[in-house]
XYZ file of C-alpha atoms in Angstrom:
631
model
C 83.237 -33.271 85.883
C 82.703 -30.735 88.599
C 81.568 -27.071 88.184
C 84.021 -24.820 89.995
C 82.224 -22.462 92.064
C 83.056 -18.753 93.455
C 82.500 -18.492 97.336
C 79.080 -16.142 97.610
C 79.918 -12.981 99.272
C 77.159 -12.504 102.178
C 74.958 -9.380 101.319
C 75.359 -5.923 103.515
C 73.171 -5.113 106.269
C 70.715 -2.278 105.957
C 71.524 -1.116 109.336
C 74.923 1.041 108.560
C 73.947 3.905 106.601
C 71.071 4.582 109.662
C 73.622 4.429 111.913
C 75.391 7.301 109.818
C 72.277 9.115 109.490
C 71.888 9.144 113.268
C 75.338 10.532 113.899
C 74.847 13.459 111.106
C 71.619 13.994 112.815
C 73.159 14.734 116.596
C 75.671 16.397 114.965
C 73.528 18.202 113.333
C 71.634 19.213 116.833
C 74.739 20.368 118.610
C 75.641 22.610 115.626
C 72.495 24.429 116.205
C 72.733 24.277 120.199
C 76.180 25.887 119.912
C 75.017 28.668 117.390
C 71.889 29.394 119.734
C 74.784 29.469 122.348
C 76.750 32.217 120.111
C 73.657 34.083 119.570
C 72.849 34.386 123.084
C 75.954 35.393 124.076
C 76.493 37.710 120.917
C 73.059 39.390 121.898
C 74.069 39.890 125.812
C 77.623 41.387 124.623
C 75.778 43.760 122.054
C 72.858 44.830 125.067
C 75.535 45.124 127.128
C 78.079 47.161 125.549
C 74.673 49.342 124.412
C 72.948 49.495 127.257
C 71.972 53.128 128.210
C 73.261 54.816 131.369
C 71.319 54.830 134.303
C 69.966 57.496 135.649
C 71.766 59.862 138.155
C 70.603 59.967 141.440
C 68.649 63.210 142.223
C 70.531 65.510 144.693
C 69.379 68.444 146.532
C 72.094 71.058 146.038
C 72.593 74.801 147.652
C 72.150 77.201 145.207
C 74.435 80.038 145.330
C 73.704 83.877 145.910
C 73.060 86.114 142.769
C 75.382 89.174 143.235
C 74.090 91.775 140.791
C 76.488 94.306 139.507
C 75.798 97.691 140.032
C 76.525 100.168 136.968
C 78.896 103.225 137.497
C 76.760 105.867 139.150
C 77.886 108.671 136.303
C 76.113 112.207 136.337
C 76.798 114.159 133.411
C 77.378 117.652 134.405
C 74.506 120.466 133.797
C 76.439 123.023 131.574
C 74.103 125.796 130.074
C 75.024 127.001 126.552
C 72.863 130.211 125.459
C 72.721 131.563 122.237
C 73.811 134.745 122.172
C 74.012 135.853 118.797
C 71.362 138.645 118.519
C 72.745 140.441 122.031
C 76.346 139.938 121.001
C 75.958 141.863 118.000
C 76.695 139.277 114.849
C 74.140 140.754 112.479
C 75.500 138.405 109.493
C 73.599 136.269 107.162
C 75.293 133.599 105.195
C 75.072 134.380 101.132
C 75.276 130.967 99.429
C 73.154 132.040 96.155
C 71.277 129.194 95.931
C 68.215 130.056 93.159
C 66.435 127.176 92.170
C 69.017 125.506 89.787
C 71.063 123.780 93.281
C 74.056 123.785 91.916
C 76.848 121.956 95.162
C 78.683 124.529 96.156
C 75.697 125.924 97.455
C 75.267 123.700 100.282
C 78.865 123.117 100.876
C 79.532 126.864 102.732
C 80.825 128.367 105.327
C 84.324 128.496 107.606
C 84.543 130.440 110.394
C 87.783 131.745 112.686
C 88.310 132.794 115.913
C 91.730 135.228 116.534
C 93.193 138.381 117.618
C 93.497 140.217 114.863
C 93.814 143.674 116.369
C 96.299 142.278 118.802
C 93.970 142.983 122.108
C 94.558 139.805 124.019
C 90.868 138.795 123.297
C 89.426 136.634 120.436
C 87.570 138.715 117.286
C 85.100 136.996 115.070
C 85.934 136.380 111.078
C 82.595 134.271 109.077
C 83.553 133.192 105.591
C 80.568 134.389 102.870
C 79.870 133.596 99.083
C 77.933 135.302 96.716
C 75.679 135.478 94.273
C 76.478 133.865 90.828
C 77.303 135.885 87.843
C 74.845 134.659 86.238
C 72.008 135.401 88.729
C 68.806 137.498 87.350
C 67.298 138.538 90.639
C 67.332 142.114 91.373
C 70.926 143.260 92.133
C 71.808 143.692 96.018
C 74.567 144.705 97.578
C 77.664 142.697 96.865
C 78.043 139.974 100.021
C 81.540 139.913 102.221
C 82.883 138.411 104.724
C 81.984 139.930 107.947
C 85.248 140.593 110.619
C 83.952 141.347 113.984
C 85.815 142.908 117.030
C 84.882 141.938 120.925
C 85.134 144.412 123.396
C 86.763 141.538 126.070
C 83.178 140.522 127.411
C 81.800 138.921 124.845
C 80.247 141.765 122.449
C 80.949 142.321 118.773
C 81.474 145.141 116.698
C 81.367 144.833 113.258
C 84.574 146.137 111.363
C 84.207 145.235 108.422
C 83.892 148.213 105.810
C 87.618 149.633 105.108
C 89.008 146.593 106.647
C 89.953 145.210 103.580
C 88.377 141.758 103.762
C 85.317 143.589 102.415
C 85.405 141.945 98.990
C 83.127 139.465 97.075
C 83.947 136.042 96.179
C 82.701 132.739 96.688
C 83.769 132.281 99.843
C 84.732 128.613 101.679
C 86.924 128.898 104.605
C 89.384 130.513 106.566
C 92.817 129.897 107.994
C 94.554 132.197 110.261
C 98.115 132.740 110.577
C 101.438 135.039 110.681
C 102.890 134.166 107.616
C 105.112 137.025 107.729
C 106.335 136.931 111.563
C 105.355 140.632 111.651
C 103.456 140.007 115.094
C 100.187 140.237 113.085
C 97.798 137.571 112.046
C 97.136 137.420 108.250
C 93.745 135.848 106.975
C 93.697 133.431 103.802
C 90.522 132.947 101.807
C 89.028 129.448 99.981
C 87.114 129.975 97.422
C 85.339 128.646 94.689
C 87.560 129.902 91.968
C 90.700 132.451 92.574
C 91.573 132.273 96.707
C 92.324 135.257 98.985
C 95.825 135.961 101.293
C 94.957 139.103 102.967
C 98.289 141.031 105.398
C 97.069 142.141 108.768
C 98.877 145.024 108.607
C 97.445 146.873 111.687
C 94.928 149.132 112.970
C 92.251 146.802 111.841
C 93.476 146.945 107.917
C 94.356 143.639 105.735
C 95.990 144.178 102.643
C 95.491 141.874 99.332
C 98.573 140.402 98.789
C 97.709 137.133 96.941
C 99.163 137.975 93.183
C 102.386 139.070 95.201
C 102.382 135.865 97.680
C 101.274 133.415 94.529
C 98.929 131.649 96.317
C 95.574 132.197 94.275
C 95.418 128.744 92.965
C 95.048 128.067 89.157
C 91.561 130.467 89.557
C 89.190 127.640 88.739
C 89.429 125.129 91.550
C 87.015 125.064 94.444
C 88.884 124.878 97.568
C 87.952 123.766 101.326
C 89.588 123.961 104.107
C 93.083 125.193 104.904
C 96.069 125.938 107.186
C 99.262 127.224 108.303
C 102.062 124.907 109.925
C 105.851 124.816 109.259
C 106.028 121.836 107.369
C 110.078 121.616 106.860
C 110.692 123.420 110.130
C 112.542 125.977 108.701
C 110.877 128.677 111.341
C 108.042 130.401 109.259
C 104.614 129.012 108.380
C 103.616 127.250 105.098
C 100.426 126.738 103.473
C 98.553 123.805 102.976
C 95.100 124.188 100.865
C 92.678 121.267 100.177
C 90.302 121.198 96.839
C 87.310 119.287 96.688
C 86.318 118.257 93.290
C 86.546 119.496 89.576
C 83.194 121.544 89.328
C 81.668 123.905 86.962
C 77.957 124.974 86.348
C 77.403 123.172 83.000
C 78.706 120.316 84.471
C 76.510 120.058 87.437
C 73.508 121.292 85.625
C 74.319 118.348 82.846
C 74.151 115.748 85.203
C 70.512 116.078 85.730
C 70.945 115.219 89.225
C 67.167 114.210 90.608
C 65.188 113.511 94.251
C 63.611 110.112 94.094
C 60.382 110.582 93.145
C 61.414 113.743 91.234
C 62.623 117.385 91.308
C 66.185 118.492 91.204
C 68.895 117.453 93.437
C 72.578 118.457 94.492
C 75.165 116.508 93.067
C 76.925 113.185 94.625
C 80.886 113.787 94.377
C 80.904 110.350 93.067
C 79.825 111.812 89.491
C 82.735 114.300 89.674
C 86.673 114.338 89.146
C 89.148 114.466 92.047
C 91.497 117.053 92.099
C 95.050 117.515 93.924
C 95.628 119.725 97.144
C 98.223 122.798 97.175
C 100.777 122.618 99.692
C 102.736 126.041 99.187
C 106.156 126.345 100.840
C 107.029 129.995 102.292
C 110.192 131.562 100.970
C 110.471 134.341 103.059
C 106.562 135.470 102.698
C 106.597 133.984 99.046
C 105.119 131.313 98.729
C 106.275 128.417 96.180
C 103.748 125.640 95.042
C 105.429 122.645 95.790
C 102.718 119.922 95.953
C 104.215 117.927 93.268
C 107.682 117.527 94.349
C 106.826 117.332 98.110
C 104.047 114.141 96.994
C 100.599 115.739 98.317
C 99.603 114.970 95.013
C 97.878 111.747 95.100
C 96.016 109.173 91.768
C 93.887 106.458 91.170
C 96.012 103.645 90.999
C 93.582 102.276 88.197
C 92.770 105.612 86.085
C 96.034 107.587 86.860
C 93.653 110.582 87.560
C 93.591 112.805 90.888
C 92.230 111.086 93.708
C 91.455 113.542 96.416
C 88.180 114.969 96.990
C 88.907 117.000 100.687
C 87.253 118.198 102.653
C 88.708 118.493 105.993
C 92.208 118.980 107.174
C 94.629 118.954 110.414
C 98.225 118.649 111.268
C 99.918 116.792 114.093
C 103.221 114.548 114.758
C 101.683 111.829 114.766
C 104.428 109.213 115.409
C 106.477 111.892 117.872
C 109.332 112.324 115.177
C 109.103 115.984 115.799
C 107.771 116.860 112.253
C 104.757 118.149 111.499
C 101.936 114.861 110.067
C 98.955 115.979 107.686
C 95.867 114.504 108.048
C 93.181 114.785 105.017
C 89.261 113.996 105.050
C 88.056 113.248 101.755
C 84.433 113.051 100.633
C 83.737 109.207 99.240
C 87.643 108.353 98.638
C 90.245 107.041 101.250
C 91.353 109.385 103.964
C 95.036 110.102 103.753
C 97.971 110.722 106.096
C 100.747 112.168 104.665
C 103.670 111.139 106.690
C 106.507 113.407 106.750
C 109.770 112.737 105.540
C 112.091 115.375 107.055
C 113.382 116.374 103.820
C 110.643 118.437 101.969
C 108.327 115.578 101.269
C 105.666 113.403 102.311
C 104.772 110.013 101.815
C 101.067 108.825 101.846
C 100.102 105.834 104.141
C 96.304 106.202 104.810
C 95.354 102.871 104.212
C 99.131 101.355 105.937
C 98.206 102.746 109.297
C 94.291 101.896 109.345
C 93.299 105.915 109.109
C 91.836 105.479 105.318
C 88.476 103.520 105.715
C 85.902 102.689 107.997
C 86.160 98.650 109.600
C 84.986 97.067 106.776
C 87.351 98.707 104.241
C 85.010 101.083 102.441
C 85.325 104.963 102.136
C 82.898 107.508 103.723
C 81.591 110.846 103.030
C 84.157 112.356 105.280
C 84.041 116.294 106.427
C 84.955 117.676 109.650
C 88.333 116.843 111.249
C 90.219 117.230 114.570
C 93.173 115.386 116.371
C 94.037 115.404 120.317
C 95.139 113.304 123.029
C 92.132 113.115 124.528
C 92.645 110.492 127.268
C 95.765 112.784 128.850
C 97.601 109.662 128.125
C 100.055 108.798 124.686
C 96.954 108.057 123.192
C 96.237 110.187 119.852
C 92.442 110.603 118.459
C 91.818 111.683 115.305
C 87.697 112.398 114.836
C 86.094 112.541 111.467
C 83.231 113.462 111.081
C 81.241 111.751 107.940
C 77.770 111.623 106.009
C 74.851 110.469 107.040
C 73.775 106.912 108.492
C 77.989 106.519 108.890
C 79.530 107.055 112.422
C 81.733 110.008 113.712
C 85.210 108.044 113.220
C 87.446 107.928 116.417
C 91.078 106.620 115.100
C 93.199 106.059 118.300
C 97.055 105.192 118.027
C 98.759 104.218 120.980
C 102.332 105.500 122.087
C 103.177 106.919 118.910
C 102.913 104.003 116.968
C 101.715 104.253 113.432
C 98.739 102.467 113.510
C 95.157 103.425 114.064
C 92.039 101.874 115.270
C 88.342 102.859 114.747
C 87.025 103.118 118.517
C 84.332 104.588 117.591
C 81.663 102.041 119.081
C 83.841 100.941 121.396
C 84.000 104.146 122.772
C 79.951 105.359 122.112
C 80.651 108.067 119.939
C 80.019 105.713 116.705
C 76.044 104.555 117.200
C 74.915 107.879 118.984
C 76.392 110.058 115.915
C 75.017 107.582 113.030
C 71.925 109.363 111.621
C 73.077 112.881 111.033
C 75.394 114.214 108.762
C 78.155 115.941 110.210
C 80.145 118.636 109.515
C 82.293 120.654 111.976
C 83.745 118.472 114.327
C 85.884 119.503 117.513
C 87.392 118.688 120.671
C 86.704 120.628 123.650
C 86.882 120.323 126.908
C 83.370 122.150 128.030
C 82.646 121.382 131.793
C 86.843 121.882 132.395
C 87.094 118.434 134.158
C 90.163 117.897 132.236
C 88.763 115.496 129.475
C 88.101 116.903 126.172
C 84.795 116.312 125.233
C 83.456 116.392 121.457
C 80.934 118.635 119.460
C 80.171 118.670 115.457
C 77.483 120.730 113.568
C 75.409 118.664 111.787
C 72.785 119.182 108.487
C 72.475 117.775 105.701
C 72.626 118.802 101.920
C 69.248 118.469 100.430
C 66.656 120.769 101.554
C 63.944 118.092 100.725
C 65.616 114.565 102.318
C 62.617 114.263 104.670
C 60.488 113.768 101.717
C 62.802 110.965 100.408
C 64.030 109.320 103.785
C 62.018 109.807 106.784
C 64.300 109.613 108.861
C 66.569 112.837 107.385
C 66.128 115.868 108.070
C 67.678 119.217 106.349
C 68.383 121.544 109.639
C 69.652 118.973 112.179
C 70.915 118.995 115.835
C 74.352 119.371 116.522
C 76.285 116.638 118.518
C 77.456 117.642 122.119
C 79.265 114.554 123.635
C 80.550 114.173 127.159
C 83.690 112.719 128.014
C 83.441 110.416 131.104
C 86.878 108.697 131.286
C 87.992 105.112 129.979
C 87.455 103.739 133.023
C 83.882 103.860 132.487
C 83.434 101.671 129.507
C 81.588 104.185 126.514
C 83.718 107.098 126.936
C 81.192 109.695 125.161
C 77.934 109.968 126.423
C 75.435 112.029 124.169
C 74.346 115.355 126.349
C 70.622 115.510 126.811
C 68.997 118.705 126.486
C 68.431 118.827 130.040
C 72.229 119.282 130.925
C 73.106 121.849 128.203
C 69.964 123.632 127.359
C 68.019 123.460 124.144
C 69.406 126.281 122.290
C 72.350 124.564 121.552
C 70.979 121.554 120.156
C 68.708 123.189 118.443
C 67.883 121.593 114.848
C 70.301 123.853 112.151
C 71.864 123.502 108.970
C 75.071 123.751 110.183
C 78.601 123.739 108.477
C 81.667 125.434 109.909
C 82.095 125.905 113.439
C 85.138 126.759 116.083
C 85.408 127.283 119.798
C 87.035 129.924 121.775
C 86.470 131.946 125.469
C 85.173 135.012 124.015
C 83.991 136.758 127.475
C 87.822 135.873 129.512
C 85.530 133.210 132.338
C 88.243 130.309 131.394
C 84.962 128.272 129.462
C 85.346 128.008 126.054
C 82.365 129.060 124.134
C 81.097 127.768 120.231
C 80.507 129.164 117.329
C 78.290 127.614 114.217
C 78.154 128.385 110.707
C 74.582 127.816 109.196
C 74.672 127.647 105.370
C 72.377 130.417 103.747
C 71.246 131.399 107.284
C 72.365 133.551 110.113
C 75.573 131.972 112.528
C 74.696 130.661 115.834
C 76.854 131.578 118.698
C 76.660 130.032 121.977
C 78.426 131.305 125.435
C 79.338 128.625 128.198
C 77.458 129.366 130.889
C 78.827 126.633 133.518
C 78.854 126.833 136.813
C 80.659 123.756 138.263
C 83.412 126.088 140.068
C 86.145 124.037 138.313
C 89.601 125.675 138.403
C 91.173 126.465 134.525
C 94.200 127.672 132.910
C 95.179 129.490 129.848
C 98.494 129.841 127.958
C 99.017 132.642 125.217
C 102.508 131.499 123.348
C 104.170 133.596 121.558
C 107.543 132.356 119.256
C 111.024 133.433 118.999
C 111.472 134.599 116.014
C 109.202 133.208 113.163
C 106.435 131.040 113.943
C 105.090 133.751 116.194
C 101.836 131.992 116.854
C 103.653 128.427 118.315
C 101.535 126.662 116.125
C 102.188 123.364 116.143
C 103.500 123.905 119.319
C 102.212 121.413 122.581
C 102.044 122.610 126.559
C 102.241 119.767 128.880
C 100.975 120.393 132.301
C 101.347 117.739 135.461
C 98.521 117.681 138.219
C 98.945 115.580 141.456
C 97.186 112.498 139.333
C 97.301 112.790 135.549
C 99.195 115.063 132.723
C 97.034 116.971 130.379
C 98.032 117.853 127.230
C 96.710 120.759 124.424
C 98.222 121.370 120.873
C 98.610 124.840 119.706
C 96.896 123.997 116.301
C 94.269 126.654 114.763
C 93.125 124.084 112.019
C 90.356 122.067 112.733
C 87.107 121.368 112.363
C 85.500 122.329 108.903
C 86.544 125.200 106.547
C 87.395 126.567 110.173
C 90.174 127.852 112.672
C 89.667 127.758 116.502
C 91.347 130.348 118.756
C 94.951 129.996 119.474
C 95.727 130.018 123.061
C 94.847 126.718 124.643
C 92.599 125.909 127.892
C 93.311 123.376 130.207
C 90.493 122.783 132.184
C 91.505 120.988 136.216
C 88.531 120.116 137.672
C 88.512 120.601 141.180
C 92.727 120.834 140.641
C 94.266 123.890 142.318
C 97.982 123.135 142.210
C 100.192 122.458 139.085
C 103.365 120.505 139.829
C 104.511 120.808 136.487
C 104.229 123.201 133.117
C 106.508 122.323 130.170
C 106.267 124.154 127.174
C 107.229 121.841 123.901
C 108.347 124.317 121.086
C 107.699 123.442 117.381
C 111.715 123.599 117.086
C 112.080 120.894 119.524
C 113.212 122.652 122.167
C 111.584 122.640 125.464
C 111.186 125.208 128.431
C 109.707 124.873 131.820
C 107.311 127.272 133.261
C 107.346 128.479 136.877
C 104.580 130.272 139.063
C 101.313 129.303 137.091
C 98.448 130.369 139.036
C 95.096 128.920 138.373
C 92.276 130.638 137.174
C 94.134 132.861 135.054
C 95.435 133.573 131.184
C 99.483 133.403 130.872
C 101.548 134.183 128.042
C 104.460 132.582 127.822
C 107.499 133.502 125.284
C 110.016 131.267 123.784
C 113.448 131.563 125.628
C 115.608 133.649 124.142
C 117.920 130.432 123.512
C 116.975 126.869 123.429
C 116.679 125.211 126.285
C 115.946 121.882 128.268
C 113.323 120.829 130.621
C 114.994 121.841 133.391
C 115.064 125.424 132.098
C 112.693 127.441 134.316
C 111.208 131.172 133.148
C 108.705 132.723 135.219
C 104.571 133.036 133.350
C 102.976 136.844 132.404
């Protein structure tokens, strides 16, 4: 039988799979040919977008003319002030009774007034003294005064004191000068350190005591500063406003231990005392009623409900033109305050609201000395302060009436040339009679041994004489070397009070220092820049005799210049009451308008230059266009 058999398959050739090895391997070599590809390109992209720029060409280019800009050519005027207080006759020395234990109030004094008081058409001389203290176991002397001095017109003092009635001992601040009682007269009030004085001018050199009858001694334990009379509710006569400085008594300072670095006993800082309220006292027919409470002069500590004020200085304007009186207050290490008022009997405090409270960065300063003017002859208002040492005069400006100030104090040059000293008495004035009003404080500071702590303090210090060059100009104030004003007047003092008026009739206006515990400094205007002047006298209706409060407009060719009638400035001080207009090289007014505290106006014909005019109130208000003829 046959075997079946399966067909044999034939075997597979080695020769596929190489072939499949080949094909992976090209395949293989074009994978890597393309990537080397990508690379390449990848890399040219990346060096391309990356590629740093080339360099600019170098060009020669013109270079343009440097036109250097010449500064203003300005040449502050050479005005002489010489101290004249020996050969005018002012034989006073201050009375502070400092002995040994340096108790504040001691280097705080004294105020100083310029006015009429005999009624003579020329400007008499009060200075404000204290006393020894009760306490005091040096050999008794005779009791210190104040000192009331007449000028004979030219500039030479008698004193006239004894039987005057202003002979009487107290501890004596400062001095405010007004006719309370529309009698024609000018009364004197005192600021003390304990019970103050209101003393009636009631003629032939005689002042009567009338403060128990008038109610205006204060609570007889307060120290108060400075002070002054304005018509606050415009009811015709003048009111009282009186500021206090802190709550003080001997044990109290004495407890405090207050002490030099280093050692040895110091005067006290009013941060370690109490703040106190001011006095505003209304006049009821030469009465006076203490109001300060209802009225809102009375000011706390929003935290400690306690009184806030420590002040120092004091002045009164409208600020925001709404035909009421403003007050202005400089307190020592608290806010500033503006008491805005409210045309019905009160005021409303807004210090900090209108940028008048604290220096730029929002802290308070040791603030003294005060005065307020327009002194750009424009609607711009300036309200100097002037403060402790190491802090700038303050310049607040407000603009068109507007109630809000700014500090121009650098701006303007007054702030960085006024930093070191301490000042105290601070003032416009208009000294070379360009028509700018210029500005002058006394300076000094409180501690008889400062150099000895800081090297760069000194006790007796120069006082500040700053020259008013014009906005125009850039820094407005330019510090007065001694060259242009003589060295007598910036000689180093201790000064305090001080107040300005033309005691000699030569259209200048002349300045007066107060030197604590020392003998006054006065200082005649000797400048002879033959600029042309003029002078107005007013003299009120009925009450308000004096116009204060009152401001005379006067139009030149060029410019309007305008003076307040407003005694109360500087520190514990009143300056004289007329008002000078200095013209520069002006010798034709177009224009004299008188603006009277009741509102009404009244225009003023014939006003010859170089010359004093009093002018009276119209018997019946009138307009602008109302003309009256100048005596």
């Amino acid at each position: 039988m046959k075997e079946k058999t399966q067909p044999i398959e034939p075997p597979e050739e080695d020769g596929e799979p190489e072939r499949d090895d080949a094909v992976i391997g090209v395949a293989l070599r074009w994978s890597a040919a393309v990537l080397a590809v990508l690379v390449l390109v990848g890399v040219g992209v990346a060096y391309w977008l990356t590629r740093p720029e080339p360099a600019p060409q170098v060009k020669e280019t013109q270079l343009a003319q440097v036109a250097v800009r010449e500064a203003s050519k300005l040449e502050i005027p050479a005005v002489a002030f010489t101290d004249i207080t020996a050969d005018a006759g002012l034989r006073f020395v201050h009375e502070n009774g400092a002995a040994g234990e340096k108790l504040l109030p001691e280097t705080m004094g004294g105020g100083c007034a310029f006015f009429d008081f005999d009624g003579d058409g020329d400007q008499d001389i009060l200075l404000v003294n204290s006393q020894r203290w009760p306490w005091d176991a040096r050999p008794k002397t005779e009791p210190a005064t104040a000192a009331l001095y007449r000028n004979d017109g030219q500039g030479k003092f008698e004193d006239v004191t004894a039987g005057s009635g202003l002979d009487v001992s107290i501890y004596g601040m400062g001095v405010a000068a007004g006719d309370y009682d529309s009698d024609g007269r000018v009364d004197v009030f005192l600021s003390a350190v304990g019970a103050n004085r209101l003393f009636r001018n009631v003629g032939d050199g005689k002042f009567e005591d009338v403060t128990n009858i008038a109610g205006v001694a204060g609570d007889g334990k307060t120290w108060s500063t400075s002070s002054g009379f304005f018509d606050y509710d415009r009811d015709g006569d003048l009111d009282l406003f009186v500021c206090n400085y802190v709550v003080w008594s001997r044990e109290y300072d004495v407890a405090q231990n207050f002490q030099l670095t280093g050692g040895g006993r110091a005067y006290g800082r009013p941060q370690n005392f109490e703040g106190t309220f001011p006095y505003l006292y209304r006049n009821d027919g030469g009465k006076f009623t203490d109001v300060s409470a209802e009225a809102g002069v009375q000011v706390r500590n929003p935290a400690t409900q306690t009184p806030m004020a420590k002040s120092l200085g004091v002045t009164f304007v409208d600020f925001d033109r709404d035909g009421w009186l403003d007050v202005i207050v400089a307190n020592d290490t608290v806010q500033n305050f503006l008491f805005h008022n409210q045309k019905d009997g009160s005021f409303q405090e807004i210090g900090a609201l209108v940028g008048i409270a604290f220096d730029m960065d929002g802290a308070a300063r040791g603030a003294m000395g005060i005065d307020a003017a327009r002194f750009r002859n424009n609607d711009a208002l300036g309200v100097a302060i002037g403060n402790f040492a190491n802090e700038m005069t303050a310049l607040y400006v407000s603009y068109d009436g507007e109630p809000q100030f700014t500090d121009e104090a650098v701006s303007t040059g007054l702030g960085p040339e006024s930093r070191l000293e301490l000042k105290f008495g601070v003032f416009f004035l208009d000294f070379d009679l360009d028509g700018r009003l210029d500005l002058f404080s006394a300076n000094g500071h409180l501690e008889e041994d400062i150099n000895r702590v800081l090297p760069s303090q000194h006790y007796a210090q120069p006082p500040h004489l700053f020259w008013n060059c014009g906005p125009e100009h850039g820094a407005e104030f330019l510090p007065v070397p001694t060259e242009k004003c003589g060295a007598e007047i910036l000689q180093p003092m201790v000064g305090r009070g001080s107040s300005y008026a033309d005691i000699d009739s030569d259209g200048d206006t002349d300045v007066l220092v107060m030197v604590v515990g020392q003998a006054p400094r006065l200082f005649r205007n000797d400048q002879q820049l033959n600029h042309h002047w003029l002078r107005f006298k007013l003299i009120g209706r009925q009450d308000n005799r004096d116009a204060i409060g009152a401001w005379v407009e006067v139009q030149l060719a060029d410019r309007t210049l305008w003076r307040q009638v407003m005694p109360t400035r500087s520190y514990l001080s009143q300056v004289e009451l007329p008002v000078t207009f200095g013209l520069n090289g002006e010798d034709r007014i177009q224009r004299v308008t008188i603006h009277w505290p009741d509102g009404t106006k009244q225009r003023v014909e014939n006003t010859e230059v170089d010359a004093p005019h009093t002018i009276q109130q119209a018997a019946a208000p009138v307009d602008s266009s109302a003309r009256v003829p100048s005596t």
